[in-house]
C-alpha cells in the first residue's frame, strides 16, 4: 500500500461536496479505480479512469486525474449520509500483472 | 459487470485447522485474484489464479499456506491452512472483465 497514498479521514456536512484525494508513484499505471466499502460489506466499484484521460463524470461522481503529479481525486457532489463509507483508490500497472494496488482507504463521515 | 459469490460468508475457526473458501462467478473469466484485508487495513493481493495453470503468489504468501484451485473458468477456491489468529481477516476474490475489476462480498474469518 505504500505506493498509493490517501488521507485517512474526511468529514463533511450533508449536502456539501466531498473531495477524496489519492497519490500514486508508478507512472506505468493504466487504470485508476475508486471503490466504496460500507461497514461489513465487500468492495463496490464506483468508477474508474484510463490513464490517458483527465476527467470522468458519472452522475454525482467526478474523477480528476493529474498524470504529471500522479494525483487522483474523487469528488462527490451533494454528499448524503448514505455516502458514509471507506473509499479506496487503486491502480493497475502496465506490467502484465493485472491485479490492483490499493491505497489505505479514506473514511468519509457525512454529518447531518 | 459480474456477480461474484463467496462461501462461507464468515466463519470462526480454531487455530491449527484449515478452511476452504469458494468463489463462484456468473461468467467465464480468465484471471481470478485472491486478496486479504486484515482488520482496519487495505487490501493485499495473495495470488493470481489462471485456469489451467499454477497460481502465482505474491511475496510473503506461499502455496503451502494458501493453496488455490482453479478447476474451470467460473470457480476457484482458496484454502487457509494451519490457521493462527494472525490469519483473521476478510478474504476476497476478484475478477477482471473488460478492464473493470469486481469483488466478491468477502469471507470474514476469525481464528481463535
mmCIF file of N, CA and C in Angstrom, chain B:
data_model
loop_
_atom_site.group_PDB
_atom_site.id
_atom_site.type_symbol
_atom_site.label_atom_id
_atom_site.label_comp_id
_atom_site.label_asym_id
_atom_site.label_seq_id
_atom_site.Cartn_x
_atom_site.Cartn_y
_atom_site.Cartn_z
ATOM 1 N N UNK B 1 -20.789 -6.296 -16.247
ATOM 2 C CA UNK B 1 -20.441 -6.489 -14.847
ATOM 3 C C UNK B 1 -20.408 -7.974 -14.522
ATOM 4 N N UNK B 2 -20.124 -8.294 -13.273
ATOM 5 C CA UNK B 2 -20.051 -9.679 -12.840
ATOM 6 C C UNK B 2 -20.690 -9.813 -11.471
ATOM 7 N N UNK B 3 -21.345 -10.947 -11.278
ATOM 8 C CA UNK B 3 -21.886 -11.270 -9.962
ATOM 9 C C UNK B 3 -21.006 -12.356 -9.373
ATOM 10 N N UNK B 4 -20.432 -12.066 -8.222
ATOM 11 C CA UNK B 4 -19.489 -12.978 -7.585
ATOM 12 C C UNK B 4 -20.053 -13.373 -6.230
ATOM 13 N N UNK B 5 -20.043 -14.659 -5.956
ATOM 14 C CA UNK B 5 -20.482 -15.125 -4.641
ATOM 15 C C UNK B 5 -19.339 -15.864 -3.968
ATOM 16 N N UNK B 6 -19.325 -15.810 -2.665
ATOM 17 C CA UNK B 6 -18.311 -16.496 -1.878
ATOM 18 C C UNK B 6 -18.994 -17.294 -0.766
ATOM 19 N N UNK B 7 -18.397 -18.450 -0.466
ATOM 20 C CA UNK B 7 -18.863 -19.267 0.639
ATOM 21 C C UNK B 7 -17.672 -19.733 1.450
ATOM 22 N N UNK B 8 -17.726 -19.742 2.758
ATOM 23 C CA UNK B 8 -18.805 -19.168 3.564
ATOM 24 C C UNK B 8 -18.678 -17.647 3.621
ATOM 25 N N UNK B 9 -19.689 -16.981 4.117
ATOM 26 C CA UNK B 9 -19.599 -15.531 4.261
ATOM 27 C C UNK B 9 -18.768 -15.174 5.490
ATOM 28 N N UNK B 10 -18.802 -16.036 6.481
ATOM 29 C CA UNK B 10 -17.989 -15.845 7.674
ATOM 30 C C UNK B 10 -17.801 -17.170 8.377
ATOM 31 N N UNK B 11 -16.750 -17.263 9.174
ATOM 32 C CA UNK B 11 -16.521 -18.485 9.941
ATOM 33 C C UNK B 11 -15.606 -18.155 11.115
ATOM 34 N N UNK B 12 -15.781 -18.924 12.148
ATOM 35 C CA UNK B 12 -14.898 -18.853 13.314
ATOM 36 C C UNK B 12 -14.222 -20.209 13.419
ATOM 37 N N UNK B 13 -12.903 -20.220 13.385
ATOM 38 C CA UNK B 13 -12.159 -21.469 13.330
ATOM 39 C C UNK B 13 -11.133 -21.528 14.456
ATOM 40 N N UNK B 14 -10.770 -22.746 14.805
ATOM 41 C CA UNK B 14 -9.744 -22.923 15.830
ATOM 42 C C UNK B 14 -8.366 -22.939 15.191
ATOM 43 N N UNK B 15 -7.399 -22.463 15.916
ATOM 44 C CA UNK B 15 -6.030 -22.471 15.392
ATOM 45 C C UNK B 15 -5.605 -23.900 15.056
ATOM 46 N N UNK B 16 -4.808 -24.018 14.009
ATOM 47 C CA UNK B 16 -4.316 -25.316 13.579
ATOM 48 C C UNK B 16 -5.200 -26.003 12.549
ATOM 49 N N UNK B 17 -6.411 -25.516 12.383
ATOM 50 C CA UNK B 17 -7.311 -26.119 11.393
ATOM 51 C C UNK B 17 -7.185 -25.384 10.054
ATOM 52 N N UNK B 18 -7.903 -25.872 9.050
ATOM 53 C CA UNK B 18 -7.876 -25.273 7.712
ATOM 54 C C UNK B 18 -9.291 -24.925 7.281
ATOM 55 N N UNK B 19 -9.410 -23.927 6.442
ATOM 56 C CA UNK B 19 -10.702 -23.515 5.903
ATOM 57 C C UNK B 19 -10.563 -23.300 4.409
ATOM 58 N N UNK B 20 -11.504 -23.830 3.649
ATOM 59 C CA UNK B 20 -11.527 -23.607 2.204
ATOM 60 C C UNK B 20 -12.650 -22.651 1.853
ATOM 61 N N UNK B 21 -12.290 -21.597 1.148
ATOM 62 C CA UNK B 21 -13.232 -20.567 0.725
ATOM 63 C C UNK B 21 -13.499 -20.758 -0.767
ATOM 64 N N UNK B 22 -14.776 -20.709 -1.122
ATOM 65 C CA UNK B 22 -15.165 -20.897 -2.509
ATOM 66 C C UNK B 22 -15.564 -19.559 -3.133
ATOM 67 N N UNK B 23 -15.250 -19.413 -4.406
ATOM 68 C CA UNK B 23 -15.604 -18.211 -5.165
ATOM 69 C C UNK B 23 -16.229 -18.642 -6.482
ATOM 70 N N UNK B 24 -17.429 -18.151 -6.736
ATOM 71 C CA UNK B 24 -18.166 -18.509 -7.953
ATOM 72 C C UNK B 24 -18.528 -17.238 -8.702
ATOM 73 N N UNK B 25 -18.273 -17.229 -10.015
ATOM 74 C CA UNK B 25 -18.578 -16.075 -10.853
ATOM 75 C C UNK B 25 -19.645 -16.455 -11.860
ATOM 76 N N UNK B 26 -20.482 -15.490 -12.237
ATOM 77 C CA UNK B 26 -21.591 -15.813 -13.136
ATOM 78 C C UNK B 26 -21.212 -15.737 -14.611
ATOM 79 N N UNK B 27 -19.926 -15.534 -14.897
ATOM 80 C CA UNK B 27 -19.463 -15.547 -16.284
ATOM 81 C C UNK B 27 -18.047 -16.123 -16.318
ATOM 82 N N UNK B 28 -17.620 -16.521 -17.506
ATOM 83 C CA UNK B 28 -16.294 -17.125 -17.628
ATOM 84 C C UNK B 28 -15.221 -16.036 -17.628
ATOM 85 N N UNK B 29 -14.225 -16.200 -16.802
ATOM 86 C CA UNK B 29 -13.152 -15.217 -16.692
ATOM 87 C C UNK B 29 -11.816 -15.939 -16.710
ATOM 88 N N UNK B 30 -10.848 -15.304 -17.316
ATOM 89 C CA UNK B 30 -9.530 -15.922 -17.386
ATOM 90 C C UNK B 30 -8.804 -15.834 -16.048
ATOM 91 N N UNK B 31 -8.785 -14.625 -15.493
ATOM 92 C CA UNK B 31 -7.980 -14.404 -14.297
ATOM 93 C C UNK B 31 -8.879 -14.138 -13.100
ATOM 94 N N UNK B 32 -8.527 -14.785 -12.017
ATOM 95 C CA UNK B 32 -9.174 -14.508 -10.742
ATOM 96 C C UNK B 32 -8.078 -14.161 -9.738
ATOM 97 N N UNK B 33 -8.426 -13.333 -8.801
ATOM 98 C CA UNK B 33 -7.461 -12.863 -7.815
ATOM 99 C C UNK B 33 -8.007 -13.120 -6.421
ATOM 100 N N UNK B 34 -7.109 -13.401 -5.513
ATOM 101 C CA UNK B 34 -7.466 -13.519 -4.097
ATOM 102 C C UNK B 34 -6.708 -12.443 -3.307
ATOM 103 N N UNK B 35 -7.502 -11.684 -2.511
ATOM 104 C CA UNK B 35 -6.942 -10.623 -1.682
ATOM 105 C C UNK B 35 -7.254 -10.912 -0.222
ATOM 106 N N UNK B 36 -6.471 -10.293 0.635
ATOM 107 C CA UNK B 36 -6.715 -10.349 2.068
ATOM 108 C C UNK B 36 -6.837 -8.916 2.585
ATOM 109 N N UNK B 37 -7.807 -8.721 3.474
ATOM 110 C CA UNK B 37 -7.969 -7.427 4.126
ATOM 111 C C UNK B 37 -7.946 -7.651 5.629
ATOM 112 N N UNK B 38 -6.830 -7.343 6.239
ATOM 113 C CA UNK B 38 -6.711 -7.501 7.684
ATOM 114 C C UNK B 38 -7.489 -6.386 8.370
ATOM 115 N N UNK B 39 -7.880 -6.603 9.619
ATOM 116 C CA UNK B 39 -8.740 -5.640 10.308
ATOM 117 C C UNK B 39 -8.229 -4.211 10.227
ATOM 118 N N UNK B 40 -9.070 -3.323 9.720
ATOM 119 C CA UNK B 40 -8.728 -1.911 9.630
ATOM 120 C C UNK B 40 -7.691 -1.577 8.589
ATOM 121 N N UNK B 41 -7.376 -2.528 7.729
ATOM 122 C CA UNK B 41 -6.305 -2.317 6.749
ATOM 123 C C UNK B 41 -6.853 -2.282 5.322
ATOM 124 N N UNK B 42 -5.948 -2.020 4.399
ATOM 125 C CA UNK B 42 -6.309 -2.050 2.993
ATOM 126 C C UNK B 42 -6.218 -3.479 2.464
ATOM 127 N N UNK B 43 -6.371 -3.633 1.180
ATOM 128 C CA UNK B 43 -6.339 -4.960 0.565
ATOM 129 C C UNK B 43 -4.929 -5.290 0.099
ATOM 130 N N UNK B 44 -4.547 -6.533 0.313
ATOM 131 C CA UNK B 44 -3.255 -7.045 -0.134
ATOM 132 C C UNK B 44 -3.489 -8.261 -1.008
ATOM 133 N N UNK B 45 -2.842 -8.287 -2.154
ATOM 134 C CA UNK B 45 -3.003 -9.416 -3.069
ATOM 135 C C UNK B 45 -2.280 -10.637 -2.528
ATOM 136 N N UNK B 46 -2.993 -11.767 -2.489
ATOM 137 C CA UNK B 46 -2.378 -13.028 -2.095
ATOM 138 C C UNK B 46 -1.803 -13.726 -3.327
ATOM 139 N N UNK B 47 -2.650 -13.905 -4.345
ATOM 140 C CA UNK B 47 -2.223 -14.656 -5.525
ATOM 141 C C UNK B 47 -3.166 -14.393 -6.681
ATOM 142 N N UNK B 48 -2.666 -14.690 -7.868
ATOM 143 C CA UNK B 48 -3.443 -14.640 -9.100
ATOM 144 C C UNK B 48 -3.647 -16.059 -9.587
ATOM 145 N N UNK B 49 -4.886 -16.381 -9.946
ATOM 146 C CA UNK B 49 -5.206 -17.760 -10.324
ATOM 147 C C UNK B 49 -5.755 -17.791 -11.743
ATOM 148 N N UNK B 50 -4.999 -18.395 -12.651
ATOM 149 C CA UNK B 50 -5.461 -18.604 -14.013
ATOM 150 C C UNK B 50 -5.907 -20.042 -14.179
ATOM 151 N N UNK B 51 -6.959 -20.229 -14.934
ATOM 152 C CA UNK B 51 -7.458 -21.579 -15.157
ATOM 153 C C UNK B 51 -6.435 -22.395 -15.931
ATOM 154 N N UNK B 52 -6.142 -23.579 -15.440
ATOM 155 C CA UNK B 52 -5.236 -24.478 -16.135
ATOM 156 C C UNK B 52 -3.773 -24.299 -15.830
ATOM 157 N N UNK B 53 -3.451 -23.406 -14.895
ATOM 158 C CA UNK B 53 -2.047 -23.232 -14.530
ATOM 159 C C UNK B 53 -1.924 -23.007 -13.033
ATOM 160 N N UNK B 54 -0.715 -23.109 -12.536
ATOM 161 C CA UNK B 54 -0.471 -22.883 -11.119
ATOM 162 C C UNK B 54 -0.707 -21.419 -10.772
ATOM 163 N N UNK B 55 -1.196 -21.198 -9.576
ATOM 164 C CA UNK B 55 -1.398 -19.827 -9.118
ATOM 165 C C UNK B 55 -0.053 -19.136 -8.921
ATOM 166 N N UNK B 56 -0.051 -17.832 -9.113
ATOM 167 C CA UNK B 56 1.154 -17.021 -8.903
ATOM 168 C C UNK B 56 0.998 -16.267 -7.590
ATOM 169 N N UNK B 57 1.906 -16.492 -6.659
ATOM 170 C CA UNK B 57 1.802 -15.927 -5.323
ATOM 171 C C UNK B 57 2.653 -14.674 -5.183
ATOM 172 N N UNK B 58 2.142 -13.759 -4.378
ATOM 173 C CA UNK B 58 2.873 -12.528 -4.079
ATOM 174 C C UNK B 58 3.883 -12.801 -2.970
ATOM 175 N N UNK B 59 4.816 -11.887 -2.863
ATOM 176 C CA UNK B 59 5.830 -12.000 -1.816
ATOM 177 C C UNK B 59 5.163 -12.053 -0.451
ATOM 178 N N UNK B 60 5.577 -13.019 0.345
ATOM 179 C CA UNK B 60 5.003 -13.162 1.681
ATOM 180 C C UNK B 60 3.897 -14.186 1.774
ATOM 181 N N UNK B 61 3.476 -14.712 0.638
ATOM 182 C CA UNK B 61 2.422 -15.727 0.607
ATOM 183 C C UNK B 61 2.960 -16.957 -0.115
ATOM 184 N N UNK B 62 2.697 -18.140 0.465
ATOM 185 C CA UNK B 62 3.229 -19.372 -0.116
ATOM 186 C C UNK B 62 2.122 -20.384 -0.324
ATOM 187 N N UNK B 63 2.371 -21.277 -1.281
ATOM 188 C CA UNK B 63 1.349 -22.246 -1.688
ATOM 189 C C UNK B 63 0.994 -23.204 -0.560
ATOM 190 N N UNK B 64 1.953 -23.559 0.285
ATOM 191 C CA UNK B 64 1.659 -24.497 1.364
ATOM 192 C C UNK B 64 0.660 -23.916 2.357
ATOM 193 N N UNK B 65 0.708 -22.611 2.540
ATOM 194 C CA UNK B 65 -0.173 -21.942 3.487
ATOM 195 C C UNK B 65 -1.516 -21.573 2.837
ATOM 196 N N UNK B 66 -1.485 -21.193 1.568
ATOM 197 C CA UNK B 66 -2.680 -20.723 0.867
ATOM 198 C C UNK B 66 -2.852 -21.461 -0.468
ATOM 199 N N UNK B 67 -3.060 -22.768 -0.438
ATOM 200 C CA UNK B 67 -3.261 -23.465 -1.715
ATOM 201 C C UNK B 67 -4.529 -22.989 -2.418
ATOM 202 N N UNK B 68 -4.432 -22.874 -3.730
ATOM 203 C CA UNK B 68 -5.528 -22.357 -4.558
ATOM 204 C C UNK B 68 -5.838 -23.378 -5.641
ATOM 205 N N UNK B 69 -7.116 -23.560 -5.896
ATOM 206 C CA UNK B 69 -7.528 -24.370 -7.046
ATOM 207 C C UNK B 69 -8.281 -23.492 -8.025
ATOM 208 N N UNK B 70 -8.203 -23.844 -9.300
ATOM 209 C CA UNK B 70 -8.925 -23.106 -10.353
ATOM 210 C C UNK B 70 -9.338 -24.139 -11.408
ATOM 211 N N UNK B 71 -10.362 -24.944 -11.088
ATOM 212 C CA UNK B 71 -10.712 -26.057 -11.966
ATOM 213 C C UNK B 71 -11.401 -25.652 -13.260
ATOM 214 N N UNK B 72 -12.040 -24.487 -13.294
ATOM 215 C CA UNK B 72 -12.705 -24.032 -14.521
ATOM 216 C C UNK B 72 -12.754 -22.507 -14.535
ATOM 217 N N UNK B 73 -13.418 -21.965 -15.545
ATOM 218 C CA UNK B 73 -13.375 -20.512 -15.762
ATOM 219 C C UNK B 73 -14.350 -19.727 -14.891
ATOM 220 N N UNK B 74 -15.126 -20.406 -14.056
ATOM 221 C CA UNK B 74 -16.095 -19.696 -13.220
ATOM 222 C C UNK B 74 -15.911 -19.954 -11.729
ATOM 223 N N UNK B 75 -14.907 -20.701 -11.351
ATOM 224 C CA UNK B 75 -14.813 -21.153 -9.960
ATOM 225 C C UNK B 75 -13.369 -21.215 -9.493
ATOM 226 N N UNK B 76 -13.175 -20.884 -8.207
ATOM 227 C CA UNK B 76 -11.854 -21.011 -7.592
ATOM 228 C C UNK B 76 -12.041 -21.242 -6.101
ATOM 229 N N UNK B 77 -11.061 -21.869 -5.495
ATOM 230 C CA UNK B 77 -11.051 -21.998 -4.037
ATOM 231 C C UNK B 77 -9.705 -21.537 -3.493
ATOM 232 N N UNK B 78 -9.763 -20.988 -2.293
ATOM 233 C CA UNK B 78 -8.571 -20.616 -1.532
ATOM 234 C C UNK B 78 -8.668 -21.332 -0.197
ATOM 235 N N UNK B 79 -7.625 -22.047 0.172
ATOM 236 C CA UNK B 79 -7.577 -22.704 1.477
ATOM 237 C C UNK B 79 -6.604 -21.952 2.367
ATOM 238 N N UNK B 80 -7.030 -21.665 3.569
ATOM 239 C CA UNK B 80 -6.144 -21.091 4.576
ATOM 240 C C UNK B 80 -5.769 -22.240 5.503
ATOM 241 N N UNK B 81 -4.518 -22.638 5.475
ATOM 242 C CA UNK B 81 -4.075 -23.854 6.156
ATOM 243 C C UNK B 81 -3.431 -23.557 7.498
ATOM 244 N N UNK B 82 -3.564 -24.530 8.404
ATOM 245 C CA UNK B 82 -2.886 -24.441 9.703
ATOM 246 C C UNK B 82 -3.023 -23.027 10.281
ATOM 247 N N UNK B 83 -4.261 -22.644 10.481
ATOM 248 C CA UNK B 83 -4.564 -21.246 10.821
ATOM 249 C C UNK B 83 -4.049 -20.824 12.185
ATOM 250 N N UNK B 84 -3.706 -19.562 12.268
ATOM 251 C CA UNK B 84 -3.334 -18.915 13.521
ATOM 252 C C UNK B 84 -4.167 -17.638 13.646
ATOM 253 N N UNK B 85 -4.216 -17.031 14.824
ATOM 254 C CA UNK B 85 -5.007 -15.800 14.971
ATOM 255 C C UNK B 85 -4.597 -14.698 13.990
ATOM 256 N N UNK B 86 -3.346 -14.702 13.549
ATOM 257 C CA UNK B 86 -2.886 -13.686 12.594
ATOM 258 C C UNK B 86 -3.570 -13.821 11.230
ATOM 259 N N UNK B 87 -4.198 -14.958 10.974
ATOM 260 C CA UNK B 87 -4.925 -15.168 9.711
ATOM 261 C C UNK B 87 -6.327 -14.586 9.758
ATOM 262 N N UNK B 88 -6.730 -14.054 10.902
ATOM 263 C CA UNK B 88 -8.061 -13.439 10.994
ATOM 264 C C UNK B 88 -8.116 -12.235 10.068
ATOM 265 N N UNK B 89 -8.969 -12.313 9.064
ATOM 266 C CA UNK B 89 -9.028 -11.291 8.015
ATOM 267 C C UNK B 89 -10.319 -11.479 7.241
ATOM 268 N N UNK B 90 -10.531 -10.567 6.301
ATOM 269 C CA UNK B 90 -11.538 -10.784 5.268
ATOM 270 C C UNK B 90 -10.779 -11.231 4.019
ATOM 271 N N UNK B 91 -11.253 -12.302 3.415
ATOM 272 C CA UNK B 91 -10.642 -12.821 2.191
ATOM 273 C C UNK B 91 -11.619 -12.562 1.045
ATOM 274 N N UNK B 92 -11.102 -11.919 -0.005
ATOM 275 C CA UNK B 92 -11.958 -11.527 -1.121
ATOM 276 C C UNK B 92 -11.414 -12.081 -2.429
ATOM 277 N N UNK B 93 -12.318 -12.574 -3.247
ATOM 278 C CA UNK B 93 -11.913 -12.929 -4.600
ATOM 279 C C UNK B 93 -12.356 -11.813 -5.541
ATOM 280 N N UNK B 94 -11.683 -11.731 -6.666
ATOM 281 C CA UNK B 94 -11.891 -10.637 -7.605
ATOM 282 C C UNK B 94 -11.673 -11.155 -9.020
ATOM 283 N N UNK B 95 -12.373 -10.547 -9.977
ATOM 284 C CA UNK B 95 -12.186 -10.878 -11.387
ATOM 285 C C UNK B 95 -12.095 -9.590 -12.177
ATOM 286 N N UNK B 96 -11.476 -9.704 -13.341
ATOM 287 C CA UNK B 96 -11.416 -8.559 -14.249
ATOM 288 C C UNK B 96 -12.225 -8.875 -15.496
ATOM 289 N N UNK B 97 -13.108 -7.953 -15.855
ATOM 290 C CA UNK B 97 -13.887 -8.088 -17.084
ATOM 291 C C UNK B 97 -13.828 -6.773 -17.830
ATOM 292 N N UNK B 98 -13.210 -6.798 -19.006
ATOM 293 C CA UNK B 98 -13.112 -5.610 -19.869
ATOM 294 C C UNK B 98 -12.568 -4.407 -19.100
ATOM 295 N N UNK B 99 -11.529 -4.636 -18.346
ATOM 296 C CA UNK B 99 -10.863 -3.545 -17.646
ATOM 297 C C UNK B 99 -11.450 -3.200 -16.293
ATOM 298 N N UNK B 100 -12.633 -3.697 -16.015
ATOM 299 C CA UNK B 100 -13.265 -3.425 -14.731
ATOM 300 C C UNK B 100 -13.012 -4.602 -13.790
ATOM 301 N N UNK B 101 -12.665 -4.283 -12.560
ATOM 302 C CA UNK B 101 -12.376 -5.334 -11.587
ATOM 303 C C UNK B 101 -13.467 -5.346 -10.520
ATOM 304 N N UNK B 102 -14.041 -6.526 -10.354
ATOM 305 C CA UNK B 102 -15.156 -6.701 -9.434
ATOM 306 C C UNK B 102 -14.738 -7.614 -8.295
ATOM 307 N N UNK B 103 -15.339 -7.361 -7.155
ATOM 308 C CA UNK B 103 -15.003 -8.126 -5.958
ATOM 309 C C UNK B 103 -16.207 -8.881 -5.430
ATOM 310 N N UNK B 104 -15.921 -10.044 -4.860
ATOM 311 C CA UNK B 104 -16.938 -10.766 -4.137
ATOM 312 C C UNK B 104 -17.218 -10.087 -2.811
ATOM 313 N N UNK B 105 -18.226 -10.573 -2.082
ATOM 314 C CA UNK B 105 -18.622 -9.945 -0.821
ATOM 315 C C UNK B 105 -17.645 -10.209 0.310
ATOM 316 N N UNK B 106 -16.718 -11.163 0.101
ATOM 317 C CA UNK B 106 -15.729 -11.435 1.133
ATOM 318 C C UNK B 106 -16.143 -12.543 2.077
ATOM 319 N N UNK B 107 -15.139 -13.170 2.658
ATOM 320 C CA UNK B 107 -15.318 -14.176 3.710
ATOM 321 C C UNK B 107 -14.596 -13.657 4.935
ATOM 322 N N UNK B 108 -15.354 -13.434 5.985
ATOM 323 C CA UNK B 108 -14.775 -12.895 7.225
ATOM 324 C C UNK B 108 -14.366 -14.061 8.109
ATOM 325 N N UNK B 109 -13.078 -14.214 8.303
ATOM 326 C CA UNK B 109 -12.526 -15.337 9.062
ATOM 327 C C UNK B 109 -11.982 -14.842 10.394
ATOM 328 N N UNK B 110 -12.410 -15.519 11.453
ATOM 329 C CA UNK B 110 -11.869 -15.262 12.791
ATOM 330 C C UNK B 110 -11.248 -16.548 13.302
ATOM 331 N N UNK B 111 -10.004 -16.468 13.717
ATOM 332 C CA UNK B 111 -9.284 -17.640 14.225
ATOM 333 C C UNK B 111 -9.053 -17.461 15.718
ATOM 334 N N UNK B 112 -9.523 -18.437 16.477
ATOM 335 C CA UNK B 112 -9.411 -18.337 17.946
ATOM 336 C C UNK B 112 -8.352 -19.303 18.491
#
